[in-house]
PDB file of C-alpha atoms in Angstrom:
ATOM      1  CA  UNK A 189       0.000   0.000   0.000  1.00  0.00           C
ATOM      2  CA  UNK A 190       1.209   3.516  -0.686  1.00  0.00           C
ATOM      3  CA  UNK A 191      -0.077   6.583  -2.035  1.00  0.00           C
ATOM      4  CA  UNK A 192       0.032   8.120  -5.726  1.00  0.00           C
ATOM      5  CA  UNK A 193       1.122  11.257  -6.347  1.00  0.00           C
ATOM      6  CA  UNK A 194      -2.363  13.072  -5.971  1.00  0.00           C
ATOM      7  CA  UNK A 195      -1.719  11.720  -2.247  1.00  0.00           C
ATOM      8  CA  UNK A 196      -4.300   8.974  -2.875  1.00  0.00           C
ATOM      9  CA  UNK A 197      -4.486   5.842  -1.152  1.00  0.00           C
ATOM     10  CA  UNK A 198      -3.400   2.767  -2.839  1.00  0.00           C
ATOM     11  CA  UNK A 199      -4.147  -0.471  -1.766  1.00  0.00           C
ATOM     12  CA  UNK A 200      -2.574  -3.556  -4.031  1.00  0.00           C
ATOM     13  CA  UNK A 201      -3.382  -7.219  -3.913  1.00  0.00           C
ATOM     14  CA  UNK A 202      -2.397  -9.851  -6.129  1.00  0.00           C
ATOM     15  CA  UNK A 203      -5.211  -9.451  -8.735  1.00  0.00           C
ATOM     16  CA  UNK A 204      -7.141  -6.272  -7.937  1.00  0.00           C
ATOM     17  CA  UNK A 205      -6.322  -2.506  -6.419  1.00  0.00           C
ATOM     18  CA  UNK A 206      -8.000   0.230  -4.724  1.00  0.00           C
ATOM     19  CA  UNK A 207      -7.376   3.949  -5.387  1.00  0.00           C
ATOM     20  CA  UNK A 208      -9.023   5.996  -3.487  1.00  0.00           C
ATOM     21  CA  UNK A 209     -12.857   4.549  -3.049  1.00  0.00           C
ATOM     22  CA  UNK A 210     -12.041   2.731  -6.955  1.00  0.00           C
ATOM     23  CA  UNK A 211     -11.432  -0.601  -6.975  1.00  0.00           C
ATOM     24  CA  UNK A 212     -10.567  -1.856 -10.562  1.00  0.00           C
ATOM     25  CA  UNK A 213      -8.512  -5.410 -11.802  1.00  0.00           C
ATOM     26  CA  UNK A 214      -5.307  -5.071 -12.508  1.00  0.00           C
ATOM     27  CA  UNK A 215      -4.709  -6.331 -15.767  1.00  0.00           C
ATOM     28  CA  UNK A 216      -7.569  -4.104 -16.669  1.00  0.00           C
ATOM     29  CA  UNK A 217      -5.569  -1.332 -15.414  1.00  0.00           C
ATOM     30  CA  UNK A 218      -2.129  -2.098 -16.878  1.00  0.00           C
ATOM     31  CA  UNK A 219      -1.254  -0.672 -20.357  1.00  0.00           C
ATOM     32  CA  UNK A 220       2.572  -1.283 -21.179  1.00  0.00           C
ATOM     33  CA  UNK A 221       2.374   0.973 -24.052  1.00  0.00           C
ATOM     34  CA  UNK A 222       1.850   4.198 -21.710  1.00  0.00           C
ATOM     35  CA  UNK A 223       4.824   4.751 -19.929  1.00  0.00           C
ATOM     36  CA  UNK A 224       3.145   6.154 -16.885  1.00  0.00           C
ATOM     37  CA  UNK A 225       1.293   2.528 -16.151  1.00  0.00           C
ATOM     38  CA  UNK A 226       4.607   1.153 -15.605  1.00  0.00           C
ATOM     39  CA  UNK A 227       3.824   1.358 -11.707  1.00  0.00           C
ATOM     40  CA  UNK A 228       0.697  -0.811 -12.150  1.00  0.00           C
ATOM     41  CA  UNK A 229       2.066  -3.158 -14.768  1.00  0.00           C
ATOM     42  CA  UNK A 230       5.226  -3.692 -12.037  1.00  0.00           C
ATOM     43  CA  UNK A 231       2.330  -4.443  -9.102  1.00  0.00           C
ATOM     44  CA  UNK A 232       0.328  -6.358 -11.573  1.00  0.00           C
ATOM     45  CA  UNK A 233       3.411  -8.666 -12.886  1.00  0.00           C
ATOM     46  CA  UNK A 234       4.516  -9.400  -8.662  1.00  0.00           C
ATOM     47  CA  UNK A 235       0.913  -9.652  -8.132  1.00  0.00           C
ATOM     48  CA  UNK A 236       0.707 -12.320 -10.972  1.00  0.00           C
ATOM     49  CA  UNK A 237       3.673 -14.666 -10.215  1.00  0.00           C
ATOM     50  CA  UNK A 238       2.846 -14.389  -6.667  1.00  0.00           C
ATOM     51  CA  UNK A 239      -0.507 -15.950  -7.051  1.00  0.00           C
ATOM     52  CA  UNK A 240       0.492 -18.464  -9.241  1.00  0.00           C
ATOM     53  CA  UNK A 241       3.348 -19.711  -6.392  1.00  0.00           C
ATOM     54  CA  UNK A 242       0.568 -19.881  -3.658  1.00  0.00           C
ATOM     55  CA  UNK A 243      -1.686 -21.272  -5.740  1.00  0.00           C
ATOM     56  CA  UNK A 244       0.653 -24.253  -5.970  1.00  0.00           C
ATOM     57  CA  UNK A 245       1.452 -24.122  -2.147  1.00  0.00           C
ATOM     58  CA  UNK A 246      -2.690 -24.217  -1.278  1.00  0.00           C
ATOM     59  CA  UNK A 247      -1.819 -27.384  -3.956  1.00  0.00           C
ATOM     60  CA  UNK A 248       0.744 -29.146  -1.849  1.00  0.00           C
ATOM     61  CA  UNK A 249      -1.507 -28.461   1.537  1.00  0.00           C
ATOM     62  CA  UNK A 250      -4.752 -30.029   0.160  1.00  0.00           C
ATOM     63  CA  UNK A 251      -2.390 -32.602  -0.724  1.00  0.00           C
ATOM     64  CA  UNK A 252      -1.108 -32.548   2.994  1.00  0.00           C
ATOM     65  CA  UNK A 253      -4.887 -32.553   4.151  1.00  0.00           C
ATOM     66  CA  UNK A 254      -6.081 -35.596   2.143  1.00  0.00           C
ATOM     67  CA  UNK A 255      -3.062 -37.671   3.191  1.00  0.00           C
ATOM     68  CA  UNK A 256      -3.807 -36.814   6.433  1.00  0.00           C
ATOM     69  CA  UNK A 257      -8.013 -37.721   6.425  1.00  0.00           C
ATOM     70  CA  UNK A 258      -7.230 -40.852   4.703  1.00  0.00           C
ATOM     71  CA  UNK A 259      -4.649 -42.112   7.588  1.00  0.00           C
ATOM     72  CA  UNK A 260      -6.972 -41.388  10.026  1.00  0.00           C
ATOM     73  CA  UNK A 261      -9.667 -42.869   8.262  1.00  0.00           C
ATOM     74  CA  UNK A 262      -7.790 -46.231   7.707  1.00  0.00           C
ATOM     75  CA  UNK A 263      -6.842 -45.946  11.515  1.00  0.00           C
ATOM     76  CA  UNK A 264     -10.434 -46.149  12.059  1.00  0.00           C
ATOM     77  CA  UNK A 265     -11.504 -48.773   9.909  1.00  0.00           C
ATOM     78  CA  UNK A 266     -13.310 -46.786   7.690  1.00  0.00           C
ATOM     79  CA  UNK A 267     -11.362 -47.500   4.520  1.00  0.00           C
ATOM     80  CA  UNK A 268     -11.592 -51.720   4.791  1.00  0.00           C
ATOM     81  CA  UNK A 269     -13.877 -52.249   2.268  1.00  0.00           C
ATOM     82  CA  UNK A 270     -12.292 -50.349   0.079  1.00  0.00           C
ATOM     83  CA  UNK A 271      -8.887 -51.615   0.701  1.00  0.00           C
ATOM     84  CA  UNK A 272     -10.422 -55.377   0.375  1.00  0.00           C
ATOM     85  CA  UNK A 273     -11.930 -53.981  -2.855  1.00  0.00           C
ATOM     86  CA  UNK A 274      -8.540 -53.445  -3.947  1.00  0.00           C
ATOM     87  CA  UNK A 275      -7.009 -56.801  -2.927  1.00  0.00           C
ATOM     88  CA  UNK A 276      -9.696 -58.632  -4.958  1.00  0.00           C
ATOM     89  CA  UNK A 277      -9.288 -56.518  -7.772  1.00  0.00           C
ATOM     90  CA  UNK A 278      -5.202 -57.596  -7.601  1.00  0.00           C
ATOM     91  CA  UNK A 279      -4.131 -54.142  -7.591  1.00  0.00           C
ATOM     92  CA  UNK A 280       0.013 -54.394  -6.210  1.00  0.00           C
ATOM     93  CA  UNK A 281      -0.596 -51.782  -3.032  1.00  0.00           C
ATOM     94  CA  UNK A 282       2.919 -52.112  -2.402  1.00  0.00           C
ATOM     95  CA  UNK A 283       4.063 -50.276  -5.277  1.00  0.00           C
ATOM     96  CA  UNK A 284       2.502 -47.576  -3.380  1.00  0.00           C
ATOM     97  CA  UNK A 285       5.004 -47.562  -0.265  1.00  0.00           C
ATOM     98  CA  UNK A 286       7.468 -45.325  -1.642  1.00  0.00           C
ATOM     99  CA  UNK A 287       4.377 -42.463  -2.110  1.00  0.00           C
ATOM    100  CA  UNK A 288       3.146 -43.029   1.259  1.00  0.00           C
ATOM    101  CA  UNK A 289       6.764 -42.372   2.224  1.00  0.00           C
ATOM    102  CA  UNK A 290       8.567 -39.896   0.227  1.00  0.00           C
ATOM    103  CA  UNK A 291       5.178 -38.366  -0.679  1.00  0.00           C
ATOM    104  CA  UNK A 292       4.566 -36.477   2.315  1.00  0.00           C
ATOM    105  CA  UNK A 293       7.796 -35.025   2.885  1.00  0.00           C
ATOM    106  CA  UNK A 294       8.328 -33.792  -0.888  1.00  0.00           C
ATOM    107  CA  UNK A 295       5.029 -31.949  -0.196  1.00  0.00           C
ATOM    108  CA  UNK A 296       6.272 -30.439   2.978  1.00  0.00           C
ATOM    109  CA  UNK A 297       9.407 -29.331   1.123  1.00  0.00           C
ATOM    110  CA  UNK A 298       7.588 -27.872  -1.739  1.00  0.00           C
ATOM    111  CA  UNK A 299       5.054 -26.139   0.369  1.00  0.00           C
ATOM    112  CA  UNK A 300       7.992 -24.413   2.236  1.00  0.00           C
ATOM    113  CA  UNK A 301       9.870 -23.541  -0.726  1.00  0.00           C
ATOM    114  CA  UNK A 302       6.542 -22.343  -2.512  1.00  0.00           C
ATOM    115  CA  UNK A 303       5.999 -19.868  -0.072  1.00  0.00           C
ATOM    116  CA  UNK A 304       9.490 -18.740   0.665  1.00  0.00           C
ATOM    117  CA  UNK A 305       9.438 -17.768  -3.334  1.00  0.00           C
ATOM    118  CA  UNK A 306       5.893 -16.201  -2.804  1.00  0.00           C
ATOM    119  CA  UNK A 307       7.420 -13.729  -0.403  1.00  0.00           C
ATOM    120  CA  UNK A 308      10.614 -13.531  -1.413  1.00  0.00           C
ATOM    121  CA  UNK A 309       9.407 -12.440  -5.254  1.00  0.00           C
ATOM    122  CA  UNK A 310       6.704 -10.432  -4.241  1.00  0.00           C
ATOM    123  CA  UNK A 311       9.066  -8.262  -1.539  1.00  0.00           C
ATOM    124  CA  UNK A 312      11.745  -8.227  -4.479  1.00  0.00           C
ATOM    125  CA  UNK A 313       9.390  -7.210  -7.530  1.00  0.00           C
ATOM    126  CA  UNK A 314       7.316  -4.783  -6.174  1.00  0.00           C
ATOM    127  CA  UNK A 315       7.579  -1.127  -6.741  1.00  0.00           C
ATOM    128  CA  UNK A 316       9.627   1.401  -4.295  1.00  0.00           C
ATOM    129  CA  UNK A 317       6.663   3.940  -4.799  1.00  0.00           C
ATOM    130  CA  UNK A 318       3.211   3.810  -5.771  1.00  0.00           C
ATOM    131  CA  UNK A 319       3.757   7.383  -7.000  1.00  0.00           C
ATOM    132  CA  UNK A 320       4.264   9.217  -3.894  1.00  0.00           C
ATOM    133  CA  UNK A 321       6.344   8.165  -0.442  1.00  0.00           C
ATOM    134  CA  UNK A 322       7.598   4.841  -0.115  1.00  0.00           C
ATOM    135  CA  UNK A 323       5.715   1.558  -0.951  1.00  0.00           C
ATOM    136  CA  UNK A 324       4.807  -0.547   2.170  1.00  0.00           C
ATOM    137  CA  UNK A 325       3.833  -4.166   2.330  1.00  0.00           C
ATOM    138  CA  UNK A 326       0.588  -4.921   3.848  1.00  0.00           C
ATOM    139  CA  UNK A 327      -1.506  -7.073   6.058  1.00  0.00           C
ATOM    140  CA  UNK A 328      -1.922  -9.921   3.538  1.00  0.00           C
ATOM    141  CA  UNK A 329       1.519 -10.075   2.545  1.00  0.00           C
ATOM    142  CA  UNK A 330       2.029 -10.636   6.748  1.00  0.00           C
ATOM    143  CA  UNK A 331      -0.260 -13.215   6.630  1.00  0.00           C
ATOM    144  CA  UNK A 332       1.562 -15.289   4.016  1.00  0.00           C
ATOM    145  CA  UNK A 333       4.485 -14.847   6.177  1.00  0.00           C
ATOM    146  CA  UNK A 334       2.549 -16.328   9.258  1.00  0.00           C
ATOM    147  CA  UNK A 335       1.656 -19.347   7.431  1.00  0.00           C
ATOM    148  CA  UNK A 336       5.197 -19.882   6.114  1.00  0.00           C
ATOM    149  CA  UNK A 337       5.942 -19.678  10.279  1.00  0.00           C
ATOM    150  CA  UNK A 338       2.675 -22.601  10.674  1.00  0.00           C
ATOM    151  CA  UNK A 339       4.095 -24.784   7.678  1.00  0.00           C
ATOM    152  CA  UNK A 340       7.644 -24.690   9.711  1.00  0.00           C
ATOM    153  CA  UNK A 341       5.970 -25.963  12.498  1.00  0.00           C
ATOM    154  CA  UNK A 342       3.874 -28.543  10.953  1.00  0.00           C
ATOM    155  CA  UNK A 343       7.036 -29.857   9.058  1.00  0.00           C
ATOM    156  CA  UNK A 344       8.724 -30.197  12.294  1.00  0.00           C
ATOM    157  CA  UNK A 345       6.063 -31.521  13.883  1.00  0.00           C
ATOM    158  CA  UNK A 346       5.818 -34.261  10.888  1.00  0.00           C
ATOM    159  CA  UNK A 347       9.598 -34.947  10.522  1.00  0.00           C
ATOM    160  CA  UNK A 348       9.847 -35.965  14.437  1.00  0.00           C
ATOM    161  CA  UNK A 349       6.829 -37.748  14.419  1.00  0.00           C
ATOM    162  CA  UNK A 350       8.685 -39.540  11.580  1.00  0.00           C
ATOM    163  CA  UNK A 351      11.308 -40.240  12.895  1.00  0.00           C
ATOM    164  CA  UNK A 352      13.349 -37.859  10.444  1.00  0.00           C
ATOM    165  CA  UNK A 353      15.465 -36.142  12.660  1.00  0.00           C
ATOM    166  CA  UNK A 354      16.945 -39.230  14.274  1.00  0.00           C
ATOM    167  CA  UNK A 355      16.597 -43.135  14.438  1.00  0.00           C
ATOM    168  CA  UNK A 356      14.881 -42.504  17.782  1.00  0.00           C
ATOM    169  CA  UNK A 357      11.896 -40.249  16.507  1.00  0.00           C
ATOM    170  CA  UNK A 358       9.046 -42.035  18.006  1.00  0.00           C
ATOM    171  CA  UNK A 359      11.196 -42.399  21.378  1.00  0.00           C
ATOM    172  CA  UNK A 360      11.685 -38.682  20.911  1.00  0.00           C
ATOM    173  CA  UNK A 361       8.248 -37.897  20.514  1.00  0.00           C
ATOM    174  CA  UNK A 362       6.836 -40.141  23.307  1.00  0.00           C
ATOM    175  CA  UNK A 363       9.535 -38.014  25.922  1.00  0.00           C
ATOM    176  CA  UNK A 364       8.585 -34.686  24.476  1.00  0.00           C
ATOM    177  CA  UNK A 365       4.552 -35.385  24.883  1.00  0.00           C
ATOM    178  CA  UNK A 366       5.447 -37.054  28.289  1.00  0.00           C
ATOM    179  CA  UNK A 367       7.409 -33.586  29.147  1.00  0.00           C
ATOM    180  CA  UNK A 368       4.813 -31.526  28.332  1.00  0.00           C
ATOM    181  CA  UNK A 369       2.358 -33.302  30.245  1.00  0.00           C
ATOM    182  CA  UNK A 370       4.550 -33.384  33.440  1.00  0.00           C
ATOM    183  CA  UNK A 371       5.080 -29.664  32.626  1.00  0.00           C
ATOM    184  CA  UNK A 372       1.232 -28.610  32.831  1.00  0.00           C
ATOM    185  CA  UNK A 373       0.082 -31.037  35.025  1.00  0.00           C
ATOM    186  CA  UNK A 374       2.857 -31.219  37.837  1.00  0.00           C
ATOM    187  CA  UNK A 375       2.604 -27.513  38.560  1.00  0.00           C
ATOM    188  CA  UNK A 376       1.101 -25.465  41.337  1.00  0.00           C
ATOM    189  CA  UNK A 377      -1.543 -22.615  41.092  1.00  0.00           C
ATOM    190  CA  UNK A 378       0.669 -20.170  40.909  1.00  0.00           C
ATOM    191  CA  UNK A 379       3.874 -21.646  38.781  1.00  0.00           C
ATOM    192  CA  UNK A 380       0.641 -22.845  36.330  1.00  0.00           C
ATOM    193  CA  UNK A 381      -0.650 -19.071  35.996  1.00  0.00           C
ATOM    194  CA  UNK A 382       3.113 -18.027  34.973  1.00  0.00           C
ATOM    195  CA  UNK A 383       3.109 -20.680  32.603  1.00  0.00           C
ATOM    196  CA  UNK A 384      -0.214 -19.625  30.967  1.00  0.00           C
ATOM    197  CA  UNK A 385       0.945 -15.831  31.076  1.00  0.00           C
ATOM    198  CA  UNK A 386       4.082 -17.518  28.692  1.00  0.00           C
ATOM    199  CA  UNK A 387       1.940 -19.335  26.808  1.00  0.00           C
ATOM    200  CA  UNK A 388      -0.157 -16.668  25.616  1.00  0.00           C
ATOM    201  CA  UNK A 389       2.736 -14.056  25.636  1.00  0.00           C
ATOM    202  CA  UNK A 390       4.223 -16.742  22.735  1.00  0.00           C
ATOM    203  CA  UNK A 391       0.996 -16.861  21.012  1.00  0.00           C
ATOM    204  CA  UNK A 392       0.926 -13.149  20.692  1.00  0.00           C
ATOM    205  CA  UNK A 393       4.095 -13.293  19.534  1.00  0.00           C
ATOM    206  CA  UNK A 394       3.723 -15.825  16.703  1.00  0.00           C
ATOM    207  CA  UNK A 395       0.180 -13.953  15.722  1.00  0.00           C
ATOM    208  CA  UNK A 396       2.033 -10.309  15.695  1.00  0.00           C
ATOM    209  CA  UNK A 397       4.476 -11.992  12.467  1.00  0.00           C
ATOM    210  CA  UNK A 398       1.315 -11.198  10.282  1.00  0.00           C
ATOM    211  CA  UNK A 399       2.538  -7.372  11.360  1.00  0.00           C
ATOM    212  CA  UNK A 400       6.454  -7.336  11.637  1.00  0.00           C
ATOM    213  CA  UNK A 401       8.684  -9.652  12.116  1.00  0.00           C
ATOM    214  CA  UNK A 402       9.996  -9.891  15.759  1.00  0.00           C
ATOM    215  CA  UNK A 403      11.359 -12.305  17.908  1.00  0.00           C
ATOM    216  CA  UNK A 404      10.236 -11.679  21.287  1.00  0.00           C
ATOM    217  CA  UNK A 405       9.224 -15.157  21.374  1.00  0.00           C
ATOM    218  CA  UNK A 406      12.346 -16.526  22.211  1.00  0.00           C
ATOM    219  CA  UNK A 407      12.461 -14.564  25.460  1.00  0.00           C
ATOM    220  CA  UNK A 408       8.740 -16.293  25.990  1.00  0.00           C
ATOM    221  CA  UNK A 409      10.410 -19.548  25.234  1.00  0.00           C
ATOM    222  CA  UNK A 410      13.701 -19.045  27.726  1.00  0.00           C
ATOM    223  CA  UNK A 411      11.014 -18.006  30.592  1.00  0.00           C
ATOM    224  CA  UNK A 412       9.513 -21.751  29.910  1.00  0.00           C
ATOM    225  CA  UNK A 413      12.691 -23.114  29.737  1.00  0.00           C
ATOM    226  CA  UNK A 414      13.975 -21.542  32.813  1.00  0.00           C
ATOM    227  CA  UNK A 415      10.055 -22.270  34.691  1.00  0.00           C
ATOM    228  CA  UNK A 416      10.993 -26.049  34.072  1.00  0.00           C
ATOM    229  CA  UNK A 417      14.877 -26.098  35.071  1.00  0.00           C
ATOM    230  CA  UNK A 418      13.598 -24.438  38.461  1.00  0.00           C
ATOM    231  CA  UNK A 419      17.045 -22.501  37.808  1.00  0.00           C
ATOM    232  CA  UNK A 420      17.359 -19.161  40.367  1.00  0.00           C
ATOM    233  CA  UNK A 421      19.749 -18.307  37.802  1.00  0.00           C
ATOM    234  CA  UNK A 422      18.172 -18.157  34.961  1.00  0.00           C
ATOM    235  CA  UNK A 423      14.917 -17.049  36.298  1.00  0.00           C
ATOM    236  CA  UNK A 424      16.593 -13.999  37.199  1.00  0.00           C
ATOM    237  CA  UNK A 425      17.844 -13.313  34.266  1.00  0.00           C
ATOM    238  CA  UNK A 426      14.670 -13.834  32.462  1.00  0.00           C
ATOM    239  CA  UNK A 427      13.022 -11.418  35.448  1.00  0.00           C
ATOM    240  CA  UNK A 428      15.803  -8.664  33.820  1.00  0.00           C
ATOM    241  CA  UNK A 429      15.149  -9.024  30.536  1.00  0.00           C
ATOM    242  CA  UNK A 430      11.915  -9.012  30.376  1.00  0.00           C
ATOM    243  CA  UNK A 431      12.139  -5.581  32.764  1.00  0.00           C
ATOM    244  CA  UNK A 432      13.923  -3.755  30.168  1.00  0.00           C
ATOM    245  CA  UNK A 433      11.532  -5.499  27.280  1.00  0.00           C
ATOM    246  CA  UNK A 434       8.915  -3.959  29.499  1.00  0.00           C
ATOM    247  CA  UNK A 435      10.992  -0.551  29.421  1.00  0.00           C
ATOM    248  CA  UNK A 436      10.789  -0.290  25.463  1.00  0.00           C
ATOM    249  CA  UNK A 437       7.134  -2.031  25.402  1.00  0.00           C
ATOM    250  CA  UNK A 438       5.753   1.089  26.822  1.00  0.00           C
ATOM    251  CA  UNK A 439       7.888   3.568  24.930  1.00  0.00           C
ATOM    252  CA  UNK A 440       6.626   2.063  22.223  1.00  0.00           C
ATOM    253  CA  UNK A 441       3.078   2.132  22.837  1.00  0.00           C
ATOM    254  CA  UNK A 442       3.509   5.743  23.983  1.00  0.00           C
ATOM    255  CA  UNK A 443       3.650   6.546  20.164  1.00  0.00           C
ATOM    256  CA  UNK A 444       0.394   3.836  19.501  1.00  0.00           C
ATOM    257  CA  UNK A 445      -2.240   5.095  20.893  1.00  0.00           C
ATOM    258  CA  UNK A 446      -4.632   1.991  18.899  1.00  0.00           C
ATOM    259  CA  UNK A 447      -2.706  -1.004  19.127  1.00  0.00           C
ATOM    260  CA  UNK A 448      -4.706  -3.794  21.040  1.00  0.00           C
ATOM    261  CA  UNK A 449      -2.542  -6.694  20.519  1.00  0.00           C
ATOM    262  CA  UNK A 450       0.341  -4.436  21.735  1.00  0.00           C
ATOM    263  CA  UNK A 451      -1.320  -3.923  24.667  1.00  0.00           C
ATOM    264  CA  UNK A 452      -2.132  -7.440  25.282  1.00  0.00           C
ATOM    265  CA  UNK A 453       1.465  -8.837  24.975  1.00  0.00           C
ATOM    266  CA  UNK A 454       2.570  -5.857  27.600  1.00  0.00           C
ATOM    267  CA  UNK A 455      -0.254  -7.228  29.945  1.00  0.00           C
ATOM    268  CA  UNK A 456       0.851 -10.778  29.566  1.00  0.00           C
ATOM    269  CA  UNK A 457       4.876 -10.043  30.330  1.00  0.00           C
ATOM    270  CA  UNK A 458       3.428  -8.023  33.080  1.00  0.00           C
ATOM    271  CA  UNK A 459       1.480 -10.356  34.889  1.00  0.00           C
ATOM    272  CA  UNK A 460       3.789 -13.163  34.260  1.00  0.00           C
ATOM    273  CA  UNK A 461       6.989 -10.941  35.779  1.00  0.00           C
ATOM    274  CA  UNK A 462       4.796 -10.309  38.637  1.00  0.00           C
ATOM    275  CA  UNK A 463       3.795 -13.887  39.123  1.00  0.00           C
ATOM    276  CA  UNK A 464       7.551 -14.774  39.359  1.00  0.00           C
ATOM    277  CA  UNK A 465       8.713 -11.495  41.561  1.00  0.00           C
ATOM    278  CA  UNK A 466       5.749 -12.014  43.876  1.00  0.00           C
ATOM    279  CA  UNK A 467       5.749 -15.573  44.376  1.00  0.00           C
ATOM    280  CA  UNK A 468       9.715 -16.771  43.118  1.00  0.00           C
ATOM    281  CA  UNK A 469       9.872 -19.615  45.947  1.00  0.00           C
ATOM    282  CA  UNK A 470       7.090 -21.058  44.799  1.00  0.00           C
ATOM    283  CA  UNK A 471       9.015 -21.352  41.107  1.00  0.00           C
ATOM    284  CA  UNK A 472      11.599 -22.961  42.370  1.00  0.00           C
TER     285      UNK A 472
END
């Protein structure tokens, strides 16, 4: 989004733009033979290739999807007849192993790689200026970048269930489910409310990716860590950065007068640097 240079608004998606209270298509719009459409025809051509690369990612996830319905479904029972159906007919269902087991993560890759181009082309071929000021990208473009953050997480999530990232993956699995129910459910009140105020401080943090990129998750993920080490150390030193990301929260905000989610990540680090000043003993 931007403005042109009779200080319009300009919004820009992959297809379509608005200017001003005009919303037009822009291939419609783009006419290479007048010089001064060269701004549109630039939006238009990122806009095109870009949907054209998530088009094949929202490919590769159906794909994803379906693979994923018909395990459960033959973990139920509810393919059998089918299956049999097959068997009578003679058709060789192990020729199918490699599918079932390169298939899914070939899709994974390409789903990753699909939308790393998407952003990656559309950042790099869109136009500085929109005719006046500097070109910005907007909410949707964020959005694409929080599913690229989801698809990381389901691929990790599917290689260790796997067993990809070692010879050990379902052991792996079984201790990190087994950790995280010890973690939630050997807690007290109060150590559980800290944990919750993490929890949701991460959330916020993953959600806020559709708006900038920031990594004030990780200091949501060493307050967890630290929570289940029951280190004085480290809890500390969680306690003091999270102070100063406090500090710089509410200088922030002082310039942001609307910014809900803003104001719901500062109320989650405070309460959960409370819960641990107030009550440390019991975190230990």
């Amino acid at each position: 989004h931007g403005t042109t240079r009779d200080a319009e608004p300009v919004f820009a998606g992959l297809r379509a733009a608005m200017v001003g209270n005009q919303t037009g298509r822009l291939d419609e719009a783009c006419q290479p033979s007048d010089p001064s459409d060269r701004v549109t025809c630039a939006v238009k051509a990122a806009g095109g290739v870009a949907a054209t690369l998530l088009t094949l990612a929202l490919v590769s996830s159906l794909l994803l999807l379906g693979r994923l319905a018909l395990e459960a479904m033959h973990s139920r029972g509810m393919l059998a007849v089918a299956v049999a159906k097959l068997k009578e007919q003679r058709v060789p269902l192990s020729s199918l192993a490699p599918v079932r087991s390169h298939g899914p993560p070939a899709a994974w890759a390409a789903l990753l790689l699909l939308q790393c181009l998407a952003l990656l082309q559309y950042a790099a071929s869109s136009p500085a200026s929109l005719g006046a000021g500097r070109a910005e990208l907007g909410f949707s473009y964020g959005l694409v970048r929080l599913a690229l953050i989801v698809s990381m997480l389901g691929c990790l999530a599917h290689a260790v269930s796997a067993g990809a990232l070692s010879d050990a993956g379902d052991e792996l699995l079984l201790e990190a489910l087994d950790a995280a129910q010890s973690g939630l459910t050997g807690l007290g009140k109060r150590p559980r409310l800290l944990q919750s105020a993490l929890l949701a401080w991460l959330v916020i943090e993953v959600l806020r990716w559709a708006v900038a990129v920031g990594w004030g998750g990780l200091l949501a993920l060493y307050g967890l860590a630290a929570q289940r080490l029951r280190s004085r150390l480290h809890l500390k030193l969680w306690a003091l950065a999270t102070s100063v990301c406090l500090l710089f929260d509410v200088l922030q905000l002082a310039s942001m007068p609307y910014a809900p989610l803003q104001w719901l990540l500062l109320l989650c680090k405070a309460v959960a640097l409370f819960l641990l000043l107030r009550f440390q003993e019991e975190h230990l």
